[in-house]
PDB file of C-alpha atoms in Angstrom:
ATOM      1  CA  UNK O   1     -27.700  -3.241  39.641  1.00 53.00           C
ATOM      2  CA  UNK O   2     -27.472  -7.172  39.364  1.00 54.00           C
ATOM      3  CA  UNK O   3     -24.520  -9.121  40.155  1.00 68.00           C
ATOM      4  CA  UNK O   4     -22.202  -7.924  37.671  1.00 69.00           C
ATOM      5  CA  UNK O   5     -19.869 -11.416  37.102  1.00 64.00           C
ATOM      6  CA  UNK O   6     -23.359 -12.799  36.362  1.00 71.00           C
ATOM      7  CA  UNK O   7     -24.598 -10.157  34.034  1.00 80.00           C
ATOM      8  CA  UNK O   8     -25.129  -9.729  30.541  1.00 88.00           C
ATOM      9  CA  UNK O   9     -23.166  -6.998  28.545  1.00 89.00           C
ATOM     10  CA  UNK O  10     -26.417  -5.862  27.205  1.00 92.00           C
ATOM     11  CA  UNK O  11     -28.171  -5.640  30.659  1.00 91.00           C
ATOM     12  CA  UNK O  12     -25.106  -4.154  32.067  1.00 92.00           C
ATOM     13  CA  UNK O  13     -24.938  -1.767  29.424  1.00 94.00           C
ATOM     14  CA  UNK O  14     -28.934  -1.244  29.700  1.00 94.00           C
ATOM     15  CA  UNK O  15     -28.225  -0.510  33.542  1.00 93.00           C
ATOM     16  CA  UNK O  16     -25.477   2.136  32.323  1.00 94.00           C
ATOM     17  CA  UNK O  17     -27.765   3.846  30.279  1.00 96.00           C
ATOM     18  CA  UNK O  18     -30.550   4.326  32.982  1.00 95.00           C
ATOM     19  CA  UNK O  19     -31.504   7.765  34.446  1.00 94.00           C
ATOM     20  CA  UNK O  20     -30.067   6.534  37.760  1.00 91.00           C
ATOM     21  CA  UNK O  21     -26.900   7.691  39.388  1.00 88.00           C
ATOM     22  CA  UNK O  22     -25.300   4.039  39.567  1.00 89.00           C
ATOM     23  CA  UNK O  23     -24.077   2.239  37.631  1.00 93.00           C
ATOM     24  CA  UNK O  24     -22.008   5.412  36.092  1.00 94.00           C
ATOM     25  CA  UNK O  25     -18.500   6.246  35.516  1.00 95.00           C
ATOM     26  CA  UNK O  26     -16.484   4.728  37.981  1.00 95.00           C
ATOM     27  CA  UNK O  27     -17.963   1.570  37.620  1.00 96.00           C
ATOM     28  CA  UNK O  28     -17.710   1.998  33.678  1.00 96.00           C
ATOM     29  CA  UNK O  29     -13.573   2.899  34.517  1.00 97.00           C
ATOM     30  CA  UNK O  30     -13.804  -0.772  36.105  1.00 97.00           C
ATOM     31  CA  UNK O  31     -15.496  -2.437  33.244  1.00 96.00           C
ATOM     32  CA  UNK O  32     -13.129  -0.748  30.612  1.00 97.00           C
ATOM     33  CA  UNK O  33      -9.482  -1.920  32.754  1.00 98.00           C
ATOM     34  CA  UNK O  34     -11.026  -5.527  33.070  1.00 97.00           C
ATOM     35  CA  UNK O  35     -11.251  -5.436  29.083  1.00 98.00           C
ATOM     36  CA  UNK O  36      -7.611  -4.489  28.941  1.00 98.00           C
ATOM     37  CA  UNK O  37      -6.571  -6.842  31.418  1.00 98.00           C
ATOM     38  CA  UNK O  38      -8.719  -9.754  29.369  1.00 98.00           C
ATOM     39  CA  UNK O  39      -6.911  -8.552  25.823  1.00 98.00           C
ATOM     40  CA  UNK O  40      -3.302  -9.040  28.197  1.00 98.00           C
ATOM     41  CA  UNK O  41      -4.458 -12.723  29.053  1.00 97.00           C
ATOM     42  CA  UNK O  42      -5.559 -13.169  25.472  1.00 96.00           C
ATOM     43  CA  UNK O  43      -1.931 -12.396  23.608  1.00 96.00           C
ATOM     44  CA  UNK O  44       0.044 -14.099  26.518  1.00 95.00           C
ATOM     45  CA  UNK O  45      -2.029 -16.871  25.713  1.00 93.00           C
ATOM     46  CA  UNK O  46      -1.805 -17.000  22.353  1.00 91.00           C
ATOM     47  CA  UNK O  47       2.006 -16.424  22.306  1.00 88.00           C
ATOM     48  CA  UNK O  48       2.431 -19.503  24.637  1.00 85.00           C
ATOM     49  CA  UNK O  49       0.601 -21.501  22.235  1.00 68.00           C
ATOM     50  CA  UNK O  50       2.540 -20.378  19.338  1.00 68.00           C
ATOM     51  CA  UNK O  51       4.975 -23.139  17.937  1.00 57.00           C
ATOM     52  CA  UNK O  52       8.730 -23.460  19.950  1.00 57.00           C
ATOM     53  CA  UNK O  53       7.041 -21.341  22.850  1.00 54.00           C
ATOM     54  CA  UNK O  54       7.849 -24.338  24.999  1.00 51.00           C
ATOM     55  CA  UNK O  55      10.280 -22.908  27.701  1.00 57.00           C
ATOM     56  CA  UNK O  56      12.723 -20.372  27.935  1.00 69.00           C
ATOM     57  CA  UNK O  57      12.977 -16.735  29.771  1.00 72.00           C
ATOM     58  CA  UNK O  58       9.767 -15.615  27.381  1.00 78.00           C
ATOM     59  CA  UNK O  59       7.578 -18.266  28.061  1.00 84.00           C
ATOM     60  CA  UNK O  60       7.985 -17.300  31.706  1.00 88.00           C
ATOM     61  CA  UNK O  61       7.357 -13.656  31.005  1.00 91.00           C
ATOM     62  CA  UNK O  62       4.132 -14.355  28.902  1.00 93.00           C
ATOM     63  CA  UNK O  63       2.788 -16.808  32.229  1.00 93.00           C
ATOM     64  CA  UNK O  64       4.018 -13.948  34.437  1.00 95.00           C
ATOM     65  CA  UNK O  65       1.902 -11.137  32.551  1.00 96.00           C
ATOM     66  CA  UNK O  66      -1.158 -13.793  32.144  1.00 96.00           C
ATOM     67  CA  UNK O  67      -1.383 -14.534  35.598  1.00 97.00           C
ATOM     68  CA  UNK O  68      -0.851 -10.488  36.641  1.00 97.00           C
ATOM     69  CA  UNK O  69      -3.548  -9.558  34.149  1.00 98.00           C
ATOM     70  CA  UNK O  70      -6.077 -12.336  35.307  1.00 98.00           C
ATOM     71  CA  UNK O  71      -5.509 -10.901  38.958  1.00 98.00           C
ATOM     72  CA  UNK O  72      -6.401  -7.106  37.811  1.00 98.00           C
ATOM     73  CA  UNK O  73      -9.291  -8.312  35.553  1.00 98.00           C
ATOM     74  CA  UNK O  74     -10.846 -10.200  38.546  1.00 97.00           C
ATOM     75  CA  UNK O  75     -10.271  -7.381  40.781  1.00 97.00           C
ATOM     76  CA  UNK O  76     -11.159  -4.941  38.220  1.00 97.00           C
ATOM     77  CA  UNK O  77     -14.793  -6.689  37.747  1.00 95.00           C
ATOM     78  CA  UNK O  78     -15.510  -6.486  41.370  1.00 95.00           C
ATOM     79  CA  UNK O  79     -14.462  -3.077  41.473  1.00 97.00           C
ATOM     80  CA  UNK O  80     -17.095  -2.163  38.834  1.00 96.00           C
ATOM     81  CA  UNK O  81     -20.071  -3.394  41.248  1.00 94.00           C
ATOM     82  CA  UNK O  82     -18.343  -2.264  44.317  1.00 96.00           C
ATOM     83  CA  UNK O  83     -18.144   1.551  42.670  1.00 96.00           C
ATOM     84  CA  UNK O  84     -21.640   1.433  41.908  1.00 93.00           C
ATOM     85  CA  UNK O  85     -22.765   0.017  45.543  1.00 95.00           C
ATOM     86  CA  UNK O  86     -20.542   2.928  47.198  1.00 96.00           C
ATOM     87  CA  UNK O  87     -22.189   5.540  45.274  1.00 95.00           C
ATOM     88  CA  UNK O  88     -25.326   4.395  45.701  1.00 95.00           C
ATOM     89  CA  UNK O  89     -24.483   4.354  49.431  1.00 96.00           C
ATOM     90  CA  UNK O  90     -23.044   7.985  49.118  1.00 97.00           C
ATOM     91  CA  UNK O  91     -26.175   9.048  47.541  1.00 96.00           C
ATOM     92  CA  UNK O  92     -28.351   7.941  50.241  1.00 97.00           C
ATOM     93  CA  UNK O  93     -26.533   9.583  52.982  1.00 98.00           C
ATOM     94  CA  UNK O  94     -27.096  12.717  50.540  1.00 97.00           C
ATOM     95  CA  UNK O  95     -31.005  12.032  51.246  1.00 97.00           C
ATOM     96  CA  UNK O  96     -30.461  11.768  55.409  1.00 98.00           C
ATOM     97  CA  UNK O  97     -32.726  14.343  57.044  1.00 97.00           C
ATOM     98  CA  UNK O  98     -31.048  17.523  58.164  1.00 97.00           C
ATOM     99  CA  UNK O  99     -33.835  18.919  60.024  1.00 96.00           C
ATOM    100  CA  UNK O 100     -31.745  19.225  63.802  1.00 97.00           C
ATOM    101  CA  UNK O 101     -28.789  19.894  64.757  1.00 97.00           C
ATOM    102  CA  UNK O 102     -28.343  16.101  65.602  1.00 97.00           C
ATOM    103  CA  UNK O 103     -29.447  15.131  62.102  1.00 97.00           C
ATOM    104  CA  UNK O 104     -27.127  17.248  60.692  1.00 97.00           C
ATOM    105  CA  UNK O 105     -23.965  16.290  62.628  1.00 97.00           C
ATOM    106  CA  UNK O 106     -25.313  12.598  61.829  1.00 97.00           C
ATOM    107  CA  UNK O 107     -26.188  13.607  58.188  1.00 98.00           C
ATOM    108  CA  UNK O 108     -22.457  14.723  57.637  1.00 97.00           C
ATOM    109  CA  UNK O 109     -20.581  11.898  59.398  1.00 97.00           C
ATOM    110  CA  UNK O 110     -22.704   9.664  56.837  1.00 98.00           C
ATOM    111  CA  UNK O 111     -21.451  11.790  54.132  1.00 98.00           C
ATOM    112  CA  UNK O 112     -18.033  11.671  55.108  1.00 98.00           C
ATOM    113  CA  UNK O 113     -18.012   7.837  55.525  1.00 98.00           C
ATOM    114  CA  UNK O 114     -19.671   7.097  52.364  1.00 98.00           C
ATOM    115  CA  UNK O 115     -17.342   9.727  50.468  1.00 98.00           C
ATOM    116  CA  UNK O 116     -14.474   8.375  51.639  1.00 98.00           C
ATOM    117  CA  UNK O 117     -15.316   4.736  50.553  1.00 98.00           C
ATOM    118  CA  UNK O 118     -16.513   6.155  47.104  1.00 97.00           C
ATOM    119  CA  UNK O 119     -12.812   7.713  46.714  1.00 98.00           C
ATOM    120  CA  UNK O 120     -11.058   4.036  47.763  1.00 98.00           C
ATOM    121  CA  UNK O 121     -12.998   2.363  45.055  1.00 98.00           C
ATOM    122  CA  UNK O 122     -11.764   3.914  42.027  1.00 98.00           C
ATOM    123  CA  UNK O 123      -8.427   4.546  44.078  1.00 98.00           C
ATOM    124  CA  UNK O 124      -8.420   0.438  43.964  1.00 98.00           C
ATOM    125  CA  UNK O 125      -9.349   0.702  40.363  1.00 98.00           C
ATOM    126  CA  UNK O 126      -6.654   2.798  39.348  1.00 98.00           C
ATOM    127  CA  UNK O 127      -4.225   0.883  41.098  1.00 98.00           C
ATOM    128  CA  UNK O 128      -5.451  -1.977  39.183  1.00 98.00           C
ATOM    129  CA  UNK O 129      -5.462  -0.504  35.798  1.00 98.00           C
ATOM    130  CA  UNK O 130      -1.615  -0.008  36.608  1.00 98.00           C
ATOM    131  CA  UNK O 131      -0.918  -3.618  37.195  1.00 98.00           C
ATOM    132  CA  UNK O 132      -2.625  -3.951  33.440  1.00 98.00           C
ATOM    133  CA  UNK O 133      -0.789  -1.682  32.042  1.00 98.00           C
ATOM    134  CA  UNK O 134       2.776  -3.406  33.342  1.00 97.00           C
ATOM    135  CA  UNK O 135       1.829  -6.663  32.301  1.00 97.00           C
ATOM    136  CA  UNK O 136       0.868  -5.264  28.875  1.00 97.00           C
ATOM    137  CA  UNK O 137       4.460  -3.481  28.634  1.00 95.00           C
ATOM    138  CA  UNK O 138       6.267  -6.650  29.999  1.00 95.00           C
ATOM    139  CA  UNK O 139       5.391  -8.492  27.035  1.00 94.00           C
ATOM    140  CA  UNK O 140       5.365  -6.001  24.254  1.00 92.00           C
ATOM    141  CA  UNK O 141       8.202  -7.338  22.525  1.00 88.00           C
ATOM    142  CA  UNK O 142       8.177 -10.911  23.563  1.00 86.00           C
ATOM    143  CA  UNK O 143       4.501 -11.547  21.940  1.00 86.00           C
ATOM    144  CA  UNK O 144       3.009 -12.656  18.858  1.00 86.00           C
ATOM    145  CA  UNK O 145       3.703 -10.294  16.417  1.00 88.00           C
ATOM    146  CA  UNK O 146      -0.220 -10.347  15.096  1.00 90.00           C
ATOM    147  CA  UNK O 147      -1.334  -9.783  18.442  1.00 92.00           C
ATOM    148  CA  UNK O 148       0.465  -6.209  18.941  1.00 92.00           C
ATOM    149  CA  UNK O 149      -2.056  -4.240  18.192  1.00 95.00           C
ATOM    150  CA  UNK O 150      -4.023  -6.210  20.830  1.00 96.00           C
ATOM    151  CA  UNK O 151      -1.536  -4.931  23.233  1.00 96.00           C
ATOM    152  CA  UNK O 152      -1.861  -1.325  22.332  1.00 96.00           C
ATOM    153  CA  UNK O 153      -5.814  -1.636  22.700  1.00 97.00           C
ATOM    154  CA  UNK O 154      -5.087  -3.135  26.000  1.00 98.00           C
ATOM    155  CA  UNK O 155      -2.606   0.048  27.140  1.00 98.00           C
ATOM    156  CA  UNK O 156      -5.122   2.635  25.913  1.00 97.00           C
ATOM    157  CA  UNK O 157      -8.040   0.421  27.716  1.00 98.00           C
ATOM    158  CA  UNK O 158      -5.879   0.886  30.796  1.00 98.00           C
ATOM    159  CA  UNK O 159      -5.129   4.578  30.283  1.00 98.00           C
ATOM    160  CA  UNK O 160      -8.595   5.638  29.615  1.00 98.00           C
ATOM    161  CA  UNK O 161      -9.811   3.709  32.829  1.00 98.00           C
ATOM    162  CA  UNK O 162      -6.954   4.386  35.056  1.00 98.00           C
ATOM    163  CA  UNK O 163      -7.624   8.507  34.239  1.00 98.00           C
ATOM    164  CA  UNK O 164     -11.462   7.733  34.920  1.00 98.00           C
ATOM    165  CA  UNK O 165     -11.295   6.330  38.130  1.00 98.00           C
ATOM    166  CA  UNK O 166      -8.880   9.038  39.078  1.00 98.00           C
ATOM    167  CA  UNK O 167     -11.460  11.676  38.232  1.00 97.00           C
ATOM    168  CA  UNK O 168     -14.172   9.767  40.337  1.00 97.00           C
ATOM    169  CA  UNK O 169     -11.457   9.740  43.333  1.00 98.00           C
ATOM    170  CA  UNK O 170     -11.387  13.795  42.848  1.00 97.00           C
ATOM    171  CA  UNK O 171     -14.540  13.967  42.812  1.00 97.00           C
ATOM    172  CA  UNK O 172     -15.608  12.764  46.108  1.00 97.00           C
ATOM    173  CA  UNK O 173     -12.140  14.235  47.610  1.00 98.00           C
ATOM    174  CA  UNK O 174     -14.492  17.410  48.886  1.00 97.00           C
ATOM    175  CA  UNK O 175     -16.874  15.663  50.897  1.00 98.00           C
ATOM    176  CA  UNK O 176     -14.199  14.046  53.282  1.00 98.00           C
ATOM    177  CA  UNK O 177     -14.438  15.790  56.405  1.00 97.00           C
ATOM    178  CA  UNK O 178     -10.992  14.545  57.618  1.00 97.00           C
ATOM    179  CA  UNK O 179      -7.949  16.703  56.062  1.00 97.00           C
ATOM    180  CA  UNK O 180      -5.113  13.835  56.500  1.00 98.00           C
ATOM    181  CA  UNK O 181      -7.642  11.282  55.233  1.00 98.00           C
ATOM    182  CA  UNK O 182      -8.128  13.575  51.730  1.00 98.00           C
ATOM    183  CA  UNK O 183      -4.670  14.454  51.569  1.00 98.00           C
ATOM    184  CA  UNK O 184      -3.636  10.663  51.561  1.00 98.00           C
ATOM    185  CA  UNK O 185      -6.160   9.641  49.359  1.00 98.00           C
ATOM    186  CA  UNK O 186      -5.250  12.773  46.977  1.00 98.00           C
ATOM    187  CA  UNK O 187      -1.425  11.623  46.996  1.00 98.00           C
ATOM    188  CA  UNK O 188      -1.922   8.250  46.464  1.00 98.00           C
ATOM    189  CA  UNK O 189      -4.041   9.259  43.227  1.00 98.00           C
ATOM    190  CA  UNK O 190      -1.200  11.391  42.124  1.00 98.00           C
ATOM    191  CA  UNK O 191       1.678   8.667  42.546  1.00 98.00           C
ATOM    192  CA  UNK O 192      -0.632   6.145  40.786  1.00 98.00           C
ATOM    193  CA  UNK O 193      -1.778   8.176  38.600  1.00 98.00           C
ATOM    194  CA  UNK O 194       2.059   8.775  37.458  1.00 98.00           C
ATOM    195  CA  UNK O 195       2.905   5.342  37.372  1.00 98.00           C
ATOM    196  CA  UNK O 196       0.054   4.670  35.143  1.00 98.00           C
ATOM    197  CA  UNK O 197       1.450   7.312  32.644  1.00 97.00           C
ATOM    198  CA  UNK O 198       5.082   5.952  33.308  1.00 96.00           C
ATOM    199  CA  UNK O 199       3.487   2.156  31.901  1.00 96.00           C
ATOM    200  CA  UNK O 200       1.033   4.205  29.259  1.00 95.00           C
ATOM    201  CA  UNK O 201       3.215   6.810  27.431  1.00 87.00           C
ATOM    202  CA  UNK O 202       2.005   8.746  24.495  1.00 78.00           C
TER     203      UNK O 202
END
């Protein structure tokens, strides 16, 4: 896949639709989360630009939300690309030779290492979607009323992206050899998912 930040949406969707393992669901989750973040930035910017919004606590709230959402958007776009690279590395590890004991041992180690990376990237995506959701919720009652639906869409994108990222974490856990590492990543995923659900109640 080409460099995502400079790839057109059409080209990215073509790559996603192609009969290749990557980019896949984890990358799509990152992009969906980035779109949610962009919507938060838009609403915060519109709210800051409205007449009378030239200072005070609400303006500070909007600026903080805008900055947090922008940071999350940058991270999520990068993670969408990282996810494709991580899964490609995992698939390459699966294709390593396994004809001898040494080859099988090396292959198992490579798969475990690649799986850990392939789990850590969507975990980071999940955490970034929590930041998007928190930023959106922080300005729900302090933004331009006409843009309220855009914040709701942002929250839905954040929840869907985060839950999708969690699915990708769980898919890679069984391939990680070290039990403590598996448990730590699983625990962090559960905690981050709970935080996301608190920020995006249905």
